[in-house]
Short mmCIF file of C-alpha atoms (C1' of nucleotides) in Angstrom, two decimals:
data_model
loop_
_atom_site.label_atom_id
_atom_site.label_comp_id
_atom_site.label_asym_id
_atom_site.label_seq_id
_atom_site.Cartn_x
_atom_site.Cartn_y
_atom_site.Cartn_z
CA MET A 1 -72.76 -130.65 136.00
CA SER A 2 -71.80 -134.20 135.10
CA ILE A 3 -73.04 -137.79 135.25
CA ASP A 4 -74.10 -139.06 138.74
CA ARG A 5 -73.85 -142.87 138.78
CA ARG A 6 -75.73 -142.98 142.11
CA SER A 7 -78.76 -141.13 140.76
CA HIS A 8 -81.83 -143.17 140.03
CA THR A 9 -82.09 -141.30 136.71
CA PRO A 10 -80.55 -143.43 134.05
CA VAL A 11 -77.14 -142.51 132.66
CA TYR A 12 -78.43 -141.94 129.12
CA ARG A 13 -81.28 -139.69 130.42
CA GLN A 14 -78.69 -137.62 132.42
CA LEU A 15 -76.58 -137.36 129.32
CA ALA A 16 -79.51 -136.41 127.11
CA ASN A 17 -80.31 -133.63 129.63
CA LEU A 18 -76.79 -132.42 129.54
CA ILE A 19 -76.70 -132.33 125.78
CA ARG A 20 -80.05 -130.74 125.58
CA GLU A 21 -79.04 -127.99 127.93
CA GLY A 22 -75.90 -127.60 125.97
CA ILE A 23 -78.03 -126.98 122.93
CA TYR A 24 -80.30 -124.50 124.64
CA ALA A 25 -77.13 -122.71 125.96
CA GLY A 26 -75.76 -122.49 122.57
CA GLN A 27 -72.84 -124.62 123.52
CA TYR A 28 -73.87 -126.85 120.56
CA VAL A 29 -74.70 -124.66 117.71
CA ALA A 30 -77.80 -125.37 115.40
CA GLY A 31 -76.65 -127.02 112.20
CA ALA A 32 -73.34 -127.89 113.57
CA PRO A 33 -72.26 -131.51 114.24
CA LEU A 34 -72.02 -132.84 117.80
CA PRO A 35 -68.92 -134.73 118.83
CA SER A 36 -68.90 -138.32 117.60
CA GLU A 37 -70.55 -141.09 119.74
CA VAL A 38 -67.05 -142.31 120.77
CA THR A 39 -65.79 -138.92 121.70
CA LEU A 40 -69.03 -138.23 123.77
CA SER A 41 -68.63 -141.62 125.50
CA GLN A 42 -65.17 -140.73 126.49
CA GLU A 43 -65.81 -137.23 127.42
CA TYR A 44 -68.57 -138.11 129.71
CA GLY A 45 -67.22 -141.49 130.88
CA VAL A 46 -70.11 -143.56 129.68
CA GLY A 47 -70.61 -146.48 127.43
CA ARG A 48 -71.32 -146.02 123.72
CA ASP A 49 -74.72 -147.49 124.34
CA ALA A 50 -75.69 -144.79 126.75
CA VAL A 51 -74.67 -142.22 124.14
CA ARG A 52 -76.70 -143.69 121.46
CA GLN A 53 -79.70 -144.01 123.77
CA ALA A 54 -79.33 -140.37 124.62
CA LEU A 55 -79.11 -139.31 121.01
CA ALA A 56 -82.08 -141.47 120.27
CA LEU A 57 -84.06 -139.71 122.84
CA LEU A 58 -82.99 -136.25 121.56
CA ARG A 59 -83.93 -137.38 117.95
CA SER A 60 -87.36 -138.54 119.29
CA GLU A 61 -87.85 -134.83 120.58
CA GLY A 62 -86.73 -133.37 117.20
CA LEU A 63 -83.67 -131.74 118.63
CA VAL A 64 -80.97 -133.56 116.70
CA SER A 65 -80.82 -135.51 113.49
CA THR A 66 -78.61 -138.36 112.63
CA GLU A 67 -77.47 -139.85 109.26
CA ARG A 68 -75.43 -142.87 108.77
CA GLY A 69 -71.72 -142.15 108.53
CA GLU A 70 -72.09 -138.62 109.77
CA ARG A 71 -72.01 -137.19 113.22
CA SER A 72 -75.39 -136.17 114.75
CA ARG A 73 -76.36 -132.48 114.03
CA VAL A 74 -78.35 -130.04 116.02
CA ARG A 75 -81.54 -129.66 114.03
CA VAL A 76 -82.31 -126.24 112.56
CA PRO A 77 -85.97 -125.39 113.06
CA PRO A 78 -87.44 -124.70 109.46
CA GLU A 79 -89.59 -121.81 108.47
CA ARG A 80 -93.26 -122.30 109.22
CA VAL A 81 -95.92 -121.92 106.67
CA SER A 82 -99.24 -120.49 107.86
CA VAL A 83 -102.20 -122.68 107.36
CA GLU A 84 -105.75 -121.44 108.13
CA LEU A 85 -108.05 -123.53 110.27
CA PRO A 86 -111.35 -123.10 108.36
CA PRO A 87 -114.61 -122.19 110.04
CA GLY A 88 -116.18 -125.35 111.34
CA GLY A 89 -112.81 -127.13 111.01
CA ARG A 90 -110.94 -129.32 113.42
CA ALA A 91 -107.28 -130.10 113.83
CA VAL A 92 -105.34 -132.83 115.71
CA ALA A 93 -101.69 -133.53 116.19
CA ARG A 94 -100.18 -137.02 116.22
CA MET A 95 -96.87 -138.86 115.46
CA PRO A 96 -96.67 -140.52 112.10
CA ALA A 97 -96.11 -144.25 111.77
CA ASP A 98 -92.63 -145.01 110.56
CA PRO A 99 -93.49 -145.85 106.99
CA GLU A 100 -95.74 -142.66 106.83
CA ARG A 101 -92.81 -140.69 108.15
CA VAL A 102 -90.45 -142.00 105.55
CA GLU A 103 -92.95 -141.59 102.74
CA ARG A 104 -93.35 -137.83 103.75
CA ASP A 105 -89.72 -137.40 104.10
CA MET A 106 -90.01 -136.08 107.58
CA ASP A 107 -87.28 -136.09 110.26
CA GLU A 108 -87.66 -138.20 113.42
CA GLY A 109 -89.45 -136.42 116.41
CA VAL A 110 -91.62 -134.40 114.22
CA PRO A 111 -95.48 -134.71 114.61
CA VAL A 112 -98.04 -134.21 111.88
CA ILE A 113 -101.12 -131.99 112.04
CA GLU A 114 -104.31 -133.21 110.52
CA VAL A 115 -106.84 -130.63 109.60
CA HIS A 116 -110.28 -131.77 109.12
CA HIS A 117 -112.55 -129.77 107.03
CA PRO A 118 -116.28 -129.50 107.40
CA ASP A 119 -116.80 -131.25 104.07
CA GLY A 120 -114.97 -134.34 105.43
CA THR A 121 -111.73 -133.82 103.66
CA THR A 122 -108.42 -134.03 105.54
CA GLU A 123 -105.11 -132.32 105.00
CA VAL A 124 -101.94 -133.53 106.65
CA HIS A 125 -99.13 -131.13 107.35
CA PRO A 126 -95.61 -131.54 108.79
CA GLY A 127 -95.64 -130.21 112.42
CA ASP A 128 -92.27 -128.56 112.14
CA LYS A 129 -93.09 -126.36 109.05
CA THR A 130 -96.69 -125.59 109.92
CA GLU A 131 -98.39 -123.00 111.99
CA LEU A 132 -102.15 -123.11 112.40
CA ILE A 133 -103.86 -119.69 112.27
CA ARG A 134 -107.26 -118.22 112.71
CA PRO A 135 -107.64 -114.73 111.24
CA ALA A 136 -108.71 -112.09 113.72
CA MET B 1 -95.81 -162.46 106.62
CA SER B 2 -92.51 -162.87 108.59
CA ILE B 3 -89.10 -161.57 108.95
CA ASP B 4 -86.90 -161.50 105.73
CA ARG B 5 -83.18 -161.64 106.59
CA ARG B 6 -82.13 -160.75 103.11
CA SER B 7 -84.10 -157.64 103.04
CA HIS B 8 -82.36 -154.19 103.32
CA THR B 9 -85.05 -153.20 105.75
CA PRO B 10 -83.59 -153.84 109.25
CA VAL B 11 -85.16 -156.63 111.21
CA TYR B 12 -86.46 -154.35 113.99
CA ARG B 13 -88.31 -152.24 111.41
CA GLN B 14 -89.77 -155.34 109.80
CA LEU B 15 -90.83 -156.63 113.14
CA ALA B 16 -92.32 -153.09 114.11
CA ASN B 17 -94.24 -153.24 110.82
CA LEU B 18 -95.62 -156.60 111.68
CA ILE B 19 -96.69 -155.64 115.17
CA ARG B 20 -98.20 -152.24 113.85
CA GLU B 21 -100.25 -154.15 111.27
CA GLY B 22 -101.35 -156.60 113.92
CA ILE B 23 -102.55 -153.75 116.02
CA TYR B 24 -104.44 -152.19 113.11
CA ALA B 25 -105.92 -155.53 112.22
CA GLY B 26 -107.18 -156.11 115.71
CA GLN B 27 -104.84 -159.05 116.33
CA TYR B 28 -103.47 -157.05 119.38
CA VAL B 29 -106.33 -155.60 121.29
CA ALA B 30 -106.18 -152.00 122.61
CA GLY B 31 -105.56 -151.99 126.23
CA ALA B 32 -104.31 -155.57 126.16
CA PRO B 33 -100.68 -156.62 126.76
CA LEU B 34 -98.58 -157.73 123.92
CA PRO B 35 -96.50 -161.01 124.38
CA SER B 36 -93.31 -160.39 126.44
CA GLU B 37 -90.09 -159.41 124.83
CA VAL B 38 -88.64 -162.78 125.23
CA THR B 39 -91.76 -164.43 123.76
CA LEU B 40 -91.70 -162.00 120.90
CA SER B 41 -88.03 -162.80 120.16
CA GLN B 42 -88.70 -166.51 120.21
CA GLU B 43 -91.81 -166.25 117.94
CA TYR B 44 -90.19 -164.22 115.38
CA GLY B 45 -86.76 -165.85 115.70
CA VAL B 46 -84.97 -162.55 116.45
CA GLY B 47 -82.80 -161.16 119.31
CA ARG B 48 -84.32 -159.40 122.25
CA ASP B 49 -82.45 -156.31 121.10
CA ALA B 50 -84.33 -156.17 117.90
CA VAL B 51 -87.62 -156.60 119.75
CA ARG B 52 -86.80 -153.78 122.11
CA GLN B 53 -85.97 -151.59 119.12
CA ALA B 54 -89.23 -152.33 117.47
CA LEU B 55 -91.14 -151.57 120.63
CA ALA B 56 -89.21 -148.35 121.14
CA LEU B 57 -90.15 -147.35 117.55
CA LEU B 58 -93.86 -148.18 118.30
CA ARG B 59 -93.71 -146.21 121.58
CA SER B 60 -92.26 -143.20 119.64
CA GLU B 61 -95.36 -143.55 117.38
CA GLY B 62 -97.66 -143.44 120.48
CA LEU B 63 -98.99 -146.83 119.49
CA VAL B 64 -97.84 -148.78 122.53
CA SER B 65 -96.81 -147.94 126.09
CA THR B 66 -94.41 -149.86 128.29
CA GLU B 67 -93.86 -149.77 132.00
CA ARG B 68 -91.22 -151.59 133.90
CA GLY B 69 -92.11 -155.07 135.05
CA GLU B 70 -95.20 -155.17 132.95
CA ARG B 71 -95.55 -156.21 129.28
CA SER B 72 -96.05 -153.54 126.71
CA ARG B 73 -99.70 -152.59 126.09
CA VAL B 74 -101.41 -151.35 123.02
CA ARG B 75 -102.31 -147.69 123.84
CA VAL B 76 -106.00 -146.86 124.03
CA PRO B 77 -106.53 -143.47 122.30
CA PRO B 78 -108.05 -141.18 125.08
CA GLU B 79 -111.09 -138.95 124.54
CA ARG B 80 -110.25 -135.63 123.00
CA VAL B 81 -111.40 -132.31 124.63
CA SER B 82 -112.17 -129.49 122.14
CA VAL B 83 -110.12 -126.36 122.53
CA GLU B 84 -111.01 -123.29 120.50
CA LEU B 85 -108.33 -121.62 118.43
CA PRO B 86 -109.20 -117.93 119.26
CA PRO B 87 -109.49 -115.16 116.52
CA GLY B 88 -105.99 -113.95 115.86
CA GLY B 89 -104.49 -117.00 117.51
CA ARG B 90 -101.84 -119.39 116.29
CA ALA B 91 -101.05 -122.97 117.16
CA VAL B 92 -98.00 -125.27 116.61
CA ALA B 93 -97.34 -128.91 117.36
CA ARG B 94 -93.95 -130.07 118.72
CA MET B 95 -92.54 -133.07 120.77
CA PRO B 96 -92.01 -132.34 124.41
CA ALA B 97 -88.50 -132.60 125.79
CA ASP B 98 -88.16 -135.56 128.10
CA PRO B 99 -88.24 -133.78 131.38
CA GLU B 100 -91.29 -131.79 130.20
CA ARG B 101 -92.95 -134.98 129.08
CA VAL B 102 -92.49 -136.59 132.52
CA GLU B 103 -93.60 -133.32 134.25
CA ARG B 104 -96.81 -133.27 132.23
CA ASP B 105 -97.36 -137.06 132.87
CA MET B 106 -97.62 -137.78 129.22
CA ASP B 107 -96.91 -140.93 127.40
CA GLU B 108 -94.09 -141.30 124.82
CA GLY B 109 -94.90 -140.67 121.35
CA VAL B 110 -97.44 -137.90 122.10
CA PRO B 111 -96.93 -134.41 120.85
CA VAL B 112 -98.01 -131.18 122.54
CA ILE B 113 -100.12 -128.45 120.97
CA GLU B 114 -99.09 -124.78 121.83
CA VAL B 115 -101.85 -122.33 121.40
CA HIS B 116 -100.49 -118.68 121.19
CA HIS B 117 -103.14 -116.12 122.10
CA PRO B 118 -103.07 -112.61 120.54
CA ASP B 119 -102.28 -111.14 123.89
CA GLY B 120 -99.04 -113.09 123.95
CA THR B 121 -100.11 -115.81 126.47
CA THR B 122 -99.47 -119.46 125.68
CA GLU B 123 -101.36 -122.65 126.55
CA VAL B 124 -99.92 -126.07 126.13
CA HIS B 125 -102.17 -129.09 125.60
CA PRO B 126 -101.46 -132.84 125.37
CA GLY B 127 -101.75 -133.81 121.72
CA ASP B 128 -103.63 -137.06 122.35
CA LYS B 129 -106.32 -135.45 124.44
CA THR B 130 -106.91 -132.32 122.42
CA GLU B 131 -108.71 -131.32 119.30
CA LEU B 132 -108.36 -127.76 118.07
CA ILE B 133 -111.68 -126.26 116.77
CA ARG B 134 -112.82 -123.05 115.08
CA PRO B 135 -116.63 -122.65 115.34
CA ALA B 136 -118.35 -122.31 112.01
"C1'" DC C 1 -97.36 -160.09 154.28
"C1'" DC C 2 -93.79 -162.59 151.95
"C1'" DG C 3 -91.00 -164.84 148.91
"C1'" DT C 4 -90.72 -166.22 143.98
"C1'" DA C 5 -91.19 -165.69 139.21
"C1'" DT C 6 -91.68 -162.67 135.44
"C1'" DT C 7 -90.75 -158.73 132.92
"C1'" DT C 8 -88.61 -154.60 131.49
"C1'" DG C 9 -84.45 -151.42 132.17
"C1'" DT C 10 -79.75 -150.70 131.93
"C1'" DG C 11 -74.97 -151.62 130.74
"C1'" DC C 12 -71.45 -153.79 128.42
"C1'" DG C 13 -69.08 -156.75 124.82
"C1'" DT C 14 -68.54 -158.37 120.16
"C1'" DA C 15 -69.15 -158.62 115.32
"C1'" DT C 16 -70.65 -157.04 110.84
"C1'" DG C 17 -72.75 -153.89 107.60
"C1'" DT C 18 -73.10 -149.39 105.24
"C1'" DA C 19 -72.22 -144.60 104.34
"C1'" DT C 20 -69.39 -140.71 104.49
"C1'" DT C 21 -64.95 -138.52 104.54
"C1'" DT D 1 -58.21 -147.17 98.87
"C1'" DA D 2 -58.38 -146.39 103.59
"C1'" DA D 3 -60.17 -144.43 107.82
"C1'" DT D 4 -63.91 -142.79 110.37
"C1'" DA D 5 -68.67 -143.03 111.97
"C1'" DC D 6 -73.11 -144.58 112.56
"C1'" DA D 7 -76.55 -148.78 112.12
"C1'" DT D 8 -77.87 -153.41 113.05
"C1'" DA D 9 -77.84 -157.65 115.60
"C1'" DC D 10 -76.83 -160.99 118.91
"C1'" DG D 11 -75.56 -162.32 123.54
"C1'" DC D 12 -75.01 -162.00 128.58
"C1'" DA D 13 -75.45 -160.28 133.33
"C1'" DC D 14 -77.55 -157.68 136.72
"C1'" DA D 15 -80.89 -154.24 138.66
"C1'" DA D 16 -85.49 -152.80 139.42
"C1'" DA D 17 -90.35 -153.04 139.25
"C1'" DT D 18 -94.31 -155.56 138.92
"C1'" DA D 19 -97.43 -159.84 139.25
"C1'" DC D 20 -98.61 -163.95 141.58
"C1'" DG D 21 -98.74 -167.70 144.51
#
DNA sequence: CCGTATTTGTGCGTATGTATT
DNA sequence: TAATACATACGCACAAATACG
């Protein structure tokens, strides 16, 4: 499997697919750093811009995280804490605005869960560390 | 309010904040197109690249949607359909992978809600059109 | 129906800044 | 200190899709 220049699918999306499959297949281990952007661009024969777009796409999916000066890492799914949806309660999922995401110290590509109680109060939980439950 | 070059906050993030506030304030109407990328770059005195990064950020938040050849539009929040979280059921929220998102015909910046039933089956719902409920 | 203009998408190049190693 | 690596920012060119006369 490699990059097809004649495909209508953009190079960066093809590359993202390849890396994503590599993550699913265990070729890229959770918690371990990916090759550097320059290395990836050489290995796959694409421009660095395509690599950066691919990584940005994977970040927006919550699959990898990137910090300045370090190579991107495969994200390790954190433990989930169970939160009960109360009787008469409602819950929705949405993406946080950037300032809110930074404020809550959340990674990119992670949604928030809003739990609305019957009394009108609302709780916001990070989507990657939360599991909504309803007791049997 | 405008772009501060001396700020440590990147230009594209400042611009995203300005546009986001403009959306919240009603300056940019839901469903209506934003100014074109070139127009925005001229109005705010920044490069087109900064504009595109700002719009990409807003897309990842589900605030705007962009289609080729058209100006970006302020997303209109769709109606939500209520889905009951069954007794003994669990639910999590996550971002769909790009192919999955395309397959489900979902906009960028929209999470999915996975409802796991006690019998082991799973339903996947689009996060922008779904509201999880538990009857009182 | 057909060109033309507009607009976004992609790709590449260059330079500089900032953080880590 | 130096090297490496990612982040930001600007520019240009062309492709592809849409909108419009």
